[in-house]
Short mmCIF file of C-alpha atoms in Angstrom, two decimals:
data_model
loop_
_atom_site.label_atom_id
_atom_site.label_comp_id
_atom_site.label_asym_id
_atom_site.label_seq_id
_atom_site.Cartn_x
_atom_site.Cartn_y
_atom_site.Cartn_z
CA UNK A 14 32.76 46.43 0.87
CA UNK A 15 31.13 49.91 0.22
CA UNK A 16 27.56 47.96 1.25
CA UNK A 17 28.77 47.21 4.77
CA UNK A 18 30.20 49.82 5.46
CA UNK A 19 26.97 51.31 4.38
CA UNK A 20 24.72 49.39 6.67
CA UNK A 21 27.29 49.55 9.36
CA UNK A 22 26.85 53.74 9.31
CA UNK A 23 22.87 53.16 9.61
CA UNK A 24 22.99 50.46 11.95
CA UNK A 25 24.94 52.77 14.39
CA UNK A 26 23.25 55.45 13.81
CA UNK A 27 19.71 53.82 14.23
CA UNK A 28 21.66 52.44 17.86
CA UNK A 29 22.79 56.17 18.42
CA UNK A 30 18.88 57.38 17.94
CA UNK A 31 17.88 54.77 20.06
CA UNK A 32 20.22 55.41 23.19
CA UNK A 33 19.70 58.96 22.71
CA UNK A 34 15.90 58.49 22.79
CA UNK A 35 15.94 56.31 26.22
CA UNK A 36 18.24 58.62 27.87
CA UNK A 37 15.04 61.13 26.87
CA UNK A 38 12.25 58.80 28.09
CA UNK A 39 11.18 58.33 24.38
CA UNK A 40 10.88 54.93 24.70
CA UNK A 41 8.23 54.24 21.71
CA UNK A 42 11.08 56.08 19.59
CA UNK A 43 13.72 54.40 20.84
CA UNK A 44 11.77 50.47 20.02
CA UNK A 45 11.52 52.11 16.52
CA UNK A 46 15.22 52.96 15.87
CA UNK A 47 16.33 49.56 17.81
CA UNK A 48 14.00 47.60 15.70
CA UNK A 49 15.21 49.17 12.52
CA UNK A 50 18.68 48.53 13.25
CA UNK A 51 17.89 44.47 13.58
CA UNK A 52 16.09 44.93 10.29
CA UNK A 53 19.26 45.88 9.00
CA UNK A 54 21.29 43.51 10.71
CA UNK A 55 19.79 40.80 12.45
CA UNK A 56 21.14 39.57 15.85
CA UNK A 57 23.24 43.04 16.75
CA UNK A 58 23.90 42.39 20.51
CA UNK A 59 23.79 46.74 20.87
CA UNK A 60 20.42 46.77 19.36
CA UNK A 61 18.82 43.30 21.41
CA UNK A 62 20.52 45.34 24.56
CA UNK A 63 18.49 48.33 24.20
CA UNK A 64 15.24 46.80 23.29
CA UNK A 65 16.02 44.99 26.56
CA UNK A 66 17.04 48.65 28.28
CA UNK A 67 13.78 50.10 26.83
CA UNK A 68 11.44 47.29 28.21
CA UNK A 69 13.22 47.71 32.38
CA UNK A 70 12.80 51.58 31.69
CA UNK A 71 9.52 50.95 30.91
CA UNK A 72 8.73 48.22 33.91
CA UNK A 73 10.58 51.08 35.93
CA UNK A 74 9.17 53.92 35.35
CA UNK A 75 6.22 52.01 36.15
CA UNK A 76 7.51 50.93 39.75
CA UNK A 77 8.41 54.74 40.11
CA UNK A 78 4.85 55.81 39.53
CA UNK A 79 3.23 53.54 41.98
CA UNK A 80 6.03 54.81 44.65
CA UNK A 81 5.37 58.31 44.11
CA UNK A 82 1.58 57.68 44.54
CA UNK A 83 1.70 55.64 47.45
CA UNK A 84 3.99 58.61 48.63
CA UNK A 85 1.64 61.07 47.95
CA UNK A 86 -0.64 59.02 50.07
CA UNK A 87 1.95 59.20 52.98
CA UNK A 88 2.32 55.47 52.58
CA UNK A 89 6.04 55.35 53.17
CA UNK A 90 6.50 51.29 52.99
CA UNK A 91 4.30 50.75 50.02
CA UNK A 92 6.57 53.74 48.64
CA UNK A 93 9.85 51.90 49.90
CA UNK A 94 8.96 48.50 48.41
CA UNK A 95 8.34 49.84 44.86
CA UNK A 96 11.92 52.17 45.17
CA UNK A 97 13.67 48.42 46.38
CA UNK A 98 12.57 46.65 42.82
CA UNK A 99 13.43 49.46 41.13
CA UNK A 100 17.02 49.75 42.61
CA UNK A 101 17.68 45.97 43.21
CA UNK A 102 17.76 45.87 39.20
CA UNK A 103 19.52 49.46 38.52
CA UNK A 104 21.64 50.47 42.08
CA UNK A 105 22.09 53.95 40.16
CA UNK A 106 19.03 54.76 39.44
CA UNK A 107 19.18 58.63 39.69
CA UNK A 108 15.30 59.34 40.62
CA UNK A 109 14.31 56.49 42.71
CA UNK A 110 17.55 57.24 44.93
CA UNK A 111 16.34 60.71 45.30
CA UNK A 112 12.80 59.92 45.91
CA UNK A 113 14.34 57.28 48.88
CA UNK A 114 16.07 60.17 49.94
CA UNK A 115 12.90 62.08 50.26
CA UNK A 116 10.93 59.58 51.75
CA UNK A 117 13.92 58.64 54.50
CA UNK A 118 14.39 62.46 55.16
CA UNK A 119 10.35 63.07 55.51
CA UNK A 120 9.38 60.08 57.48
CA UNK A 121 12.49 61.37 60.12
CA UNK A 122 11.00 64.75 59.76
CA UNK A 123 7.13 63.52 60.36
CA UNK A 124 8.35 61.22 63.19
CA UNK A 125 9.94 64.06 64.97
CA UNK A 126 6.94 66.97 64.12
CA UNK A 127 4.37 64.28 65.33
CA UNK A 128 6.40 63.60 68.62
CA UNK A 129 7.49 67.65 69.63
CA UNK A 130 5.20 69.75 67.17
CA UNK A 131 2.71 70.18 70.38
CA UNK A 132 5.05 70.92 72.57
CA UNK A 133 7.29 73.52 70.28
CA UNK A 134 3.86 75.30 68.84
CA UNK A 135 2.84 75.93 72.43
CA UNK A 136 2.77 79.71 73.33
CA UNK A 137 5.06 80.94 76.03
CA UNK A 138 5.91 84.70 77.40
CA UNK A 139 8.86 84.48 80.03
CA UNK A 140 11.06 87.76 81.83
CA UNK A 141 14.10 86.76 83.24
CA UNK A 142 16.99 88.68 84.44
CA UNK A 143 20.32 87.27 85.41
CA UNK A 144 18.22 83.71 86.17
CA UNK A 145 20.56 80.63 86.17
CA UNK A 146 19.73 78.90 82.76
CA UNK A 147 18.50 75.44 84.79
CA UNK A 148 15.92 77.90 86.39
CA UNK A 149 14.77 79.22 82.99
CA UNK A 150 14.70 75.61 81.76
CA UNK A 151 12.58 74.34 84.95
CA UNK A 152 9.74 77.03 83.32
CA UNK A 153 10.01 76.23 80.41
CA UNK A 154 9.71 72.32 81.33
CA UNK A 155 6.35 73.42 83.17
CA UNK A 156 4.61 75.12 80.41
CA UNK A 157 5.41 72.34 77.65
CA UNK A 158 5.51 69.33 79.19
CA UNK A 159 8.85 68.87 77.67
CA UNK A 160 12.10 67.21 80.16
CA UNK A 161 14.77 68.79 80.17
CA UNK A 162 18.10 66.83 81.07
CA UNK A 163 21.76 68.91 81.80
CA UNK A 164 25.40 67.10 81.48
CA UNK A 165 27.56 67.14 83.83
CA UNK A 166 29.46 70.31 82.34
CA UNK A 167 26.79 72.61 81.94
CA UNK A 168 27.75 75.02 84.99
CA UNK A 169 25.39 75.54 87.84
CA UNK A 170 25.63 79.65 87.97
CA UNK A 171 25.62 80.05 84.35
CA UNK A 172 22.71 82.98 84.50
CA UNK A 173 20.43 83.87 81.55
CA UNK A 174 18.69 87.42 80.90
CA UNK A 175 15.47 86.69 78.77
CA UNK A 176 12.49 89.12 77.34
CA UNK A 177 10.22 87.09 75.46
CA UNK A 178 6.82 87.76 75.04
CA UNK A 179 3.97 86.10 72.53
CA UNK A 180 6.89 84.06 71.46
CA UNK A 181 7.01 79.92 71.27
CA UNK A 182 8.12 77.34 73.30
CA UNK A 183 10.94 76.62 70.07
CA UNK A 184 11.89 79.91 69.96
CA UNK A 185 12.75 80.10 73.39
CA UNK A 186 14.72 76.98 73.51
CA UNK A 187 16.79 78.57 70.58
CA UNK A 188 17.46 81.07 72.00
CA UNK A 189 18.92 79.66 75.32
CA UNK A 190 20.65 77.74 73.96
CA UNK A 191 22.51 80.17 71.00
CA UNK A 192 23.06 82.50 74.28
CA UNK A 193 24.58 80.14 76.70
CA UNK A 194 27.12 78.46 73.91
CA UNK A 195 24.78 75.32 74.49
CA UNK A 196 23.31 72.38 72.41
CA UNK A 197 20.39 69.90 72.54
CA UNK A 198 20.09 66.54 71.24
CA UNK A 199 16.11 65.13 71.38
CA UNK A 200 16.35 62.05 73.11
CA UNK A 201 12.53 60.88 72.69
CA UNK A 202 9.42 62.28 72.45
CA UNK A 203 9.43 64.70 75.49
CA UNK A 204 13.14 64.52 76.38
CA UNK A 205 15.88 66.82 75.32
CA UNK A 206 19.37 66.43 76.12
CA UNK A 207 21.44 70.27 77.05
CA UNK A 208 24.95 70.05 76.66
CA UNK A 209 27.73 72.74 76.02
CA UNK A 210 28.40 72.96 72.60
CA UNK A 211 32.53 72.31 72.93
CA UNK A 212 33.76 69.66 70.12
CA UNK A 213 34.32 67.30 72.61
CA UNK A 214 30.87 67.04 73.48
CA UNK A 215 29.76 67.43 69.61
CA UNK A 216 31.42 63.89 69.05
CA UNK A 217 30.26 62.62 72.66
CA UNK A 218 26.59 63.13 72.06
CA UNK A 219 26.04 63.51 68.33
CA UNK A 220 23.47 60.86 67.12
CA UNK A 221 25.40 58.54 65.01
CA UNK A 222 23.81 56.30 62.01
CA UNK A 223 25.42 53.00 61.04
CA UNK A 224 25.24 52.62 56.92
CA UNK A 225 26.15 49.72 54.77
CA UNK A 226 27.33 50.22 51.33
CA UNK A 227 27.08 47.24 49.06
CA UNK A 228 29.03 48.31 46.28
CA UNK A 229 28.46 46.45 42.96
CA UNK A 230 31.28 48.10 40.93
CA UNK A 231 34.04 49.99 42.80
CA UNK A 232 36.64 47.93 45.00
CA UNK A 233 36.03 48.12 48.49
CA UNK A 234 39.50 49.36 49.52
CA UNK A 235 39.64 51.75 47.14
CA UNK A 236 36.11 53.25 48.15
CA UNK A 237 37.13 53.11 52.09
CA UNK A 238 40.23 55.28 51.10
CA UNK A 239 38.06 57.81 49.35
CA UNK A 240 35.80 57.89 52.17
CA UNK A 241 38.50 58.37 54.87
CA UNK A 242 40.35 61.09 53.11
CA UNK A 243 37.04 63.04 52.44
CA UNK A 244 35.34 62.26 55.98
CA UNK A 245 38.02 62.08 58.43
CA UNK A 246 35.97 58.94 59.18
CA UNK A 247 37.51 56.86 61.86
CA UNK A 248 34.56 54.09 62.59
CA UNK A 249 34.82 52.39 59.25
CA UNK A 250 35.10 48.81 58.33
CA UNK A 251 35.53 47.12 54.79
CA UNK A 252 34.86 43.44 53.96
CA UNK A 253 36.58 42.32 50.67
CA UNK A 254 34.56 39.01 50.44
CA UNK A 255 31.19 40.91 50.17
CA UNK A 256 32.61 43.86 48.34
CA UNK A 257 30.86 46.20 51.03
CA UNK A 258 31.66 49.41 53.55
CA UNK A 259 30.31 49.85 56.64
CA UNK A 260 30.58 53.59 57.89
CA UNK A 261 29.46 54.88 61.42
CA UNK A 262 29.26 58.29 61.82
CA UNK A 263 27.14 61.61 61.96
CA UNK A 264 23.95 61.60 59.76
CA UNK A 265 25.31 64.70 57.77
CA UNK A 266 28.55 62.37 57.30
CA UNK A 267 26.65 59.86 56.03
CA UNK A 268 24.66 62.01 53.42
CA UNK A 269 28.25 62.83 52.20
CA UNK A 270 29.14 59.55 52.24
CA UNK A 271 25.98 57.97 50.28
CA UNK A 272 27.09 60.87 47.43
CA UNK A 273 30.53 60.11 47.41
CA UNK A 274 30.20 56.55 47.08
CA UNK A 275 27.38 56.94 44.57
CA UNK A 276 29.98 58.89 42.12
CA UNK A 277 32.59 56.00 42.58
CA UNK A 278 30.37 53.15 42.61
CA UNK A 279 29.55 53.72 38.71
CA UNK A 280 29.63 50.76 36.05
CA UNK A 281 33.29 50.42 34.07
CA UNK A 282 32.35 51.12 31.16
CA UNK A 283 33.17 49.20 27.94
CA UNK A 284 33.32 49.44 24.10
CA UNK A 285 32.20 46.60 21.76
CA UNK A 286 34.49 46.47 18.82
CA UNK A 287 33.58 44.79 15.18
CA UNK A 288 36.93 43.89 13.55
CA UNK A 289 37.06 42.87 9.96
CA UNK A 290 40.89 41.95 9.53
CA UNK A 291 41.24 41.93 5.37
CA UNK A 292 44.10 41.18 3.10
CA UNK A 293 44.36 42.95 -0.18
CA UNK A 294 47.08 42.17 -2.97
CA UNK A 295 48.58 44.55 -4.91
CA UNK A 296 49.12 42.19 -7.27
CA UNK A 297 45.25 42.39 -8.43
CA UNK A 298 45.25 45.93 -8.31
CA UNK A 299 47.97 46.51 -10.84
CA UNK A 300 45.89 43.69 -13.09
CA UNK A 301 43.45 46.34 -14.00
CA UNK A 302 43.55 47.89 -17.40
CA UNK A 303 45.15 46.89 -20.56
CA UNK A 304 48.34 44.80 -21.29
CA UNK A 305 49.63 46.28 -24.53
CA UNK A 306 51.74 43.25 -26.75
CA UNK A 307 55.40 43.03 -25.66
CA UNK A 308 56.78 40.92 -28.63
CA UNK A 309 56.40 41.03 -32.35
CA UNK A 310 57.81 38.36 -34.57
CA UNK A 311 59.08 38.32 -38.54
CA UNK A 312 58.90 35.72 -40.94
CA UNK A 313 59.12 35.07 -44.74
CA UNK A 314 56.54 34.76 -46.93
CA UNK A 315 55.12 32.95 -48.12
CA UNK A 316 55.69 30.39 -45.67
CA UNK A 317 54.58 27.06 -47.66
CA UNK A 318 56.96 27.82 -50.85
CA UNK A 319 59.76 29.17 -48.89
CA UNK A 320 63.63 28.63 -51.14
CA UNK A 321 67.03 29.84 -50.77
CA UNK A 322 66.57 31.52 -53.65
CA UNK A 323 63.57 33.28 -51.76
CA UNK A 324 65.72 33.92 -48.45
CA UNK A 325 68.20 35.49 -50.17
CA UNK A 326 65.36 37.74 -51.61
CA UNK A 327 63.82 39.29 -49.12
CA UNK A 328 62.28 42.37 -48.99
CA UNK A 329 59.36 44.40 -47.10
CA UNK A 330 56.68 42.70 -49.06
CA UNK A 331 57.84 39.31 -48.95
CA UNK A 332 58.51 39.04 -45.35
CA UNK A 333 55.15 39.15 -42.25
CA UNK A 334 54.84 40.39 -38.92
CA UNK A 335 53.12 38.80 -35.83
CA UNK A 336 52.01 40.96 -32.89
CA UNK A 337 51.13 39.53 -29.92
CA UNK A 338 47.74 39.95 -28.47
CA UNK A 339 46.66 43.22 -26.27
CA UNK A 340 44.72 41.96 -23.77
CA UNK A 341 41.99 44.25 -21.50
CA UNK A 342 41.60 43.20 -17.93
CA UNK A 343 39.02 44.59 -15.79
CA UNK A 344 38.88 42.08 -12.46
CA UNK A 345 36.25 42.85 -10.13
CA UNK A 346 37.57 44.30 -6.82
CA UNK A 347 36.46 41.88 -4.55
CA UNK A 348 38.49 39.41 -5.60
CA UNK A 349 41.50 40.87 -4.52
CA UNK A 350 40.51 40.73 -0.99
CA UNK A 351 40.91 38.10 1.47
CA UNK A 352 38.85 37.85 4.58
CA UNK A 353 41.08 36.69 7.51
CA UNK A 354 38.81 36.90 10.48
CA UNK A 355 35.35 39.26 11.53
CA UNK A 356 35.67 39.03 15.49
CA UNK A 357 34.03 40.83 18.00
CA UNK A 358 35.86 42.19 20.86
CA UNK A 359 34.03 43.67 24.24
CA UNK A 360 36.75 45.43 26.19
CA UNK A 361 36.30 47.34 29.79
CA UNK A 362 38.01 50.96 30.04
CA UNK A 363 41.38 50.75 30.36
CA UNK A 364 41.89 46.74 30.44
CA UNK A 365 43.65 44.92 27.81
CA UNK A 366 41.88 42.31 25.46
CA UNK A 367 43.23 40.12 23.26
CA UNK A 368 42.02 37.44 20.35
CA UNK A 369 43.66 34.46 19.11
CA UNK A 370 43.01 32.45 15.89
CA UNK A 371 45.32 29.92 14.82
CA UNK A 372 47.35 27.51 16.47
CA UNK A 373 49.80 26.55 19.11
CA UNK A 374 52.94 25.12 17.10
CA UNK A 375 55.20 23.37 19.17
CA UNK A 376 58.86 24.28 18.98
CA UNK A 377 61.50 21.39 20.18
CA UNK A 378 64.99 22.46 21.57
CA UNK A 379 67.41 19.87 22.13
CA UNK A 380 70.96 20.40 24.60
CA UNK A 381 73.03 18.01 24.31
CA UNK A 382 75.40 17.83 27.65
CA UNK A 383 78.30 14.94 28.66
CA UNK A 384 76.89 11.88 27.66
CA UNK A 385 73.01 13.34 27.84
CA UNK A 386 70.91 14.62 25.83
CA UNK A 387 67.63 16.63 26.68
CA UNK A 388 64.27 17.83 24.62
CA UNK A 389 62.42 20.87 25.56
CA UNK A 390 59.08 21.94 24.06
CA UNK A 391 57.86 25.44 23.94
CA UNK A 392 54.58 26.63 22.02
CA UNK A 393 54.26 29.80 19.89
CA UNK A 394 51.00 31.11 18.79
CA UNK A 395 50.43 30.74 15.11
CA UNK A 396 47.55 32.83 13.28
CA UNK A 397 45.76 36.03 13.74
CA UNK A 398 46.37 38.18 17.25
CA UNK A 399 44.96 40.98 17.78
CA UNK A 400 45.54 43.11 21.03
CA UNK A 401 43.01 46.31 21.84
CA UNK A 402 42.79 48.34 24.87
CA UNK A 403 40.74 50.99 25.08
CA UNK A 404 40.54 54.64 26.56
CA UNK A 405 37.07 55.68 27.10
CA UNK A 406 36.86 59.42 27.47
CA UNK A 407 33.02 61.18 28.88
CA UNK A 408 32.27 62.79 25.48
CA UNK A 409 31.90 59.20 23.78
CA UNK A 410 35.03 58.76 21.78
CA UNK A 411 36.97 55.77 22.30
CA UNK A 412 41.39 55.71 22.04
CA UNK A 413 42.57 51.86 21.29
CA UNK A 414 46.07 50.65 21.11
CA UNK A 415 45.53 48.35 18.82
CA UNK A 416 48.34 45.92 18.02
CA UNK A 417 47.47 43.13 15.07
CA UNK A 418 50.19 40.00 13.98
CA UNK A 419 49.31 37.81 11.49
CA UNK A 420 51.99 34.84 11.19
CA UNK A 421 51.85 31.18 9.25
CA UNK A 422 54.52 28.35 9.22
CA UNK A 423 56.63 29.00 5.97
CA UNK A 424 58.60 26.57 6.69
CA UNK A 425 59.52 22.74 8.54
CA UNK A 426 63.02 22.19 8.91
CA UNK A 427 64.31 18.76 10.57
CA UNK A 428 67.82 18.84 11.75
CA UNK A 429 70.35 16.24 11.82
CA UNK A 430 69.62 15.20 14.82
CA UNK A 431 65.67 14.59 13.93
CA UNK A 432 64.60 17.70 15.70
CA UNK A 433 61.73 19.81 13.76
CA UNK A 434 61.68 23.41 13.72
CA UNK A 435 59.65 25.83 11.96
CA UNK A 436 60.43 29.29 9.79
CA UNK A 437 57.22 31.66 10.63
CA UNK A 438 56.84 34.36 8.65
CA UNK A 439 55.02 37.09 10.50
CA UNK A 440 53.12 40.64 9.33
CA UNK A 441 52.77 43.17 12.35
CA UNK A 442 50.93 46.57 12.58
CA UNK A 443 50.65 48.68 15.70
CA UNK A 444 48.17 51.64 15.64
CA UNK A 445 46.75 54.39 17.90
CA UNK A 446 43.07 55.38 17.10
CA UNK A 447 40.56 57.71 18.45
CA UNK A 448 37.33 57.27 17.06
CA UNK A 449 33.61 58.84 18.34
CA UNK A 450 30.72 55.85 19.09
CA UNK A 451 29.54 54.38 16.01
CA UNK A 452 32.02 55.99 13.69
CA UNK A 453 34.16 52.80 11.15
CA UNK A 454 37.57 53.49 10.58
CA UNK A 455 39.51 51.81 7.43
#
């Protein structure tokens, strides 16, 4: 016993140095402490999962260097296709998400500086005094080239009073517009939209994006909920056979969204349990040490030439003494345990998982009615069962209810009537344990 438990404190902690080593990028560390922990125990499904871990990070990081090159070279697809691999394997992968993010956010921002960076650099010096802003925007349309289209509620005598001089065609748009309560929405490469900035016309003009989340983790409904309570969202639609969301709304709304739903959509996580479910007897454990002799018998000597004469003669040195043997038991410990069962349990957070080895006995009831007379079979589980659920809190220690019945048949009794039933005698412990990653508990 004190062995494995030995090598079960070094194999976890070889795990521990591992995952704490790939979490730091030290993957040639981490192949070492993996490796080591197989050496110690062969076939450990942690260890063969991290060695696996350690050769994606590695094929990853990989695929993230070639995207942030081809990035570098402004090749935004090459870029894209390298982030897909990456993310089609790991949906949560923290950088290449972010480096998406980058590229989505500067190819929007190159597309639009390639399309109106002319126009806004152009210099501009403009003197207006109580001008009606359409007038103001008619000049301005001649000098950049830019179109300039009003809604229906921007008022025809709204007047402007403008001073500019050495300024930009940008900062004059600005500023007409931060004036005159107004707001512009690019409509293509030369064509702005002017609109008065009311709410109304905020949610009437607003570009909207359409985004699909394909969740791999989180429910659906639950994520929708999360997403309407947070967004005020109204244009959202969830399909529960493909587990996905599909949100329309603002591109700020969406940012928010793509966060929110990336700190929901996170893998359950789940705790691998190694049982070993041992009987001891107390009987063994009292058998160590020394039985002292517990009778002591007398008898006349000497035995072959015993008389009456002699019997009625007796004294201390005619008559002997025999002690029974002291006898000095030193059983080795092991044999006063019993192995009942070594399973291994893999449980998510929160979810109950049970174990089951033994039997299905088959109990027969018989009810006798008027005449009739009916049999009725019910099974009861026979064995070992063990029930764990576990509570897995963010500083890696794990709570389990853990509920273990061993039971055996004691007993067959056959009634009168023929009918067999069976006495079960049955041994039940219920616990509550909270225990750190790695760490054995007797």
């Amino acid at each position: 016993m004190a062995y494995f438990q030995a090598r079960e404190r070094y194999v976890n902690a070889s795990i521990a140095r591992g995952e704490r080593a790939v979490a730091e990028a030290s993957y040639d560390a981490a192949d070492v402490a993996f490796q080591r922990a197989l050496v110690l125990q062969p076939g450990n499904e942690r260890a063969l999962a991290g060695l696996q871990l350690v050769d994606a990070a590695r094929r990853h990081g990989r695929l993230y260097a070639e995207a942030a090159a081809a990035w570098n070279r402004q090749d935004a697809e090459a870029a894209r296709a390298s982030l897909r691999k990456i993310l089609a394997a790991n949906p949560s992968h923290e950088r290449a998400l972010a480096l998406l993010r980058l590229i989505d956010d500067g190819s929007a921002r190159i597309a639009k500086d390639s399309v109106l960076a002319a126009a806004y650099r152009k210099p501009i010096t403009i003197e207006f005094r109580d001008t009606p802003v359409k007038t103001v925007f008619e000049v301005i349309s001649r000098t950049s080239g830019l179109n300039f289209i009003f809604d229906k509620d921007v008022r025809a005598d709204q007047k402007a009073t403008v001073f500019l001089r050495n300024s930009t065609i940008e900062a004059a748009i600005n500023l007409l517009l931060l004036t005159n309560q107004l707001e512009q929405r690019v409509l293509d490469g030369n064509s702005i939209l002017i609109f008065p900035n009311t709410p109304v016309k905020q949610r009437e003009y607003q570009a909207l994006t359409v985004k699909t989340f394909y969740l791999a983790n989180s429910d659906a409904k639950t994520v929708a909920t999360t997403l309407k309570t947070m967004l005020k969202s109204k244009d959202l639609v969830v399909d529960e056979k493909l587990n996905l969301v599909m949100l329309r709304d603002t591109p700020e709304a969406i940012r928010l969204a793509e966060k929110l739903v990336a700190l929901q959509d996170v893998p359950e996580p789940e705790v691998l349990l190694e049982v070993e479910i041992l009987e001891v007897k107390r009987s063994r454990l009292q058998a160590l040490g020394v039985n002292w002799p517990d009778n002591m018998a007398l008898r006349a000597l000497p035995v072959d030439a015993l008389t009456l004469k002699t019997l009625g003669n007796i004294t201390s040195a005619t008559t002997g003494v025999t002690v029974g043997p002291a006898i000095v038991r030193a059983n080795q410990l092991d044999t006063d345990v019993n192995l009942l069962a070594n399973p291994r349990i893999r449980a998510r957070n929160r979810e109950k998982a049970k174990i089951l080895i033994g039997e299905r006995v088959p109990n027969i009831t018989s009810t006798i009615t008027v005449g009739f007379s009916t049999e009725s079979i019910t099974y009861i589980d026979v064995g070992l069962k063990l029930d764990v659920e576990p509570t897995i809190y963010l500083d890696n220690e794990v709570a389990m209810k853990i509920t273990l019945e061993v039971s055996n048949i004691v007993n067959r009794i056959e009634t009168k009537s023929g009918t067999v039933a069976y006495q079960i005698g049955t041994r039940t412990a219920t616990s509550v344990l909270r225990l750190k990653d790695g760490e054995n508990q007797l």
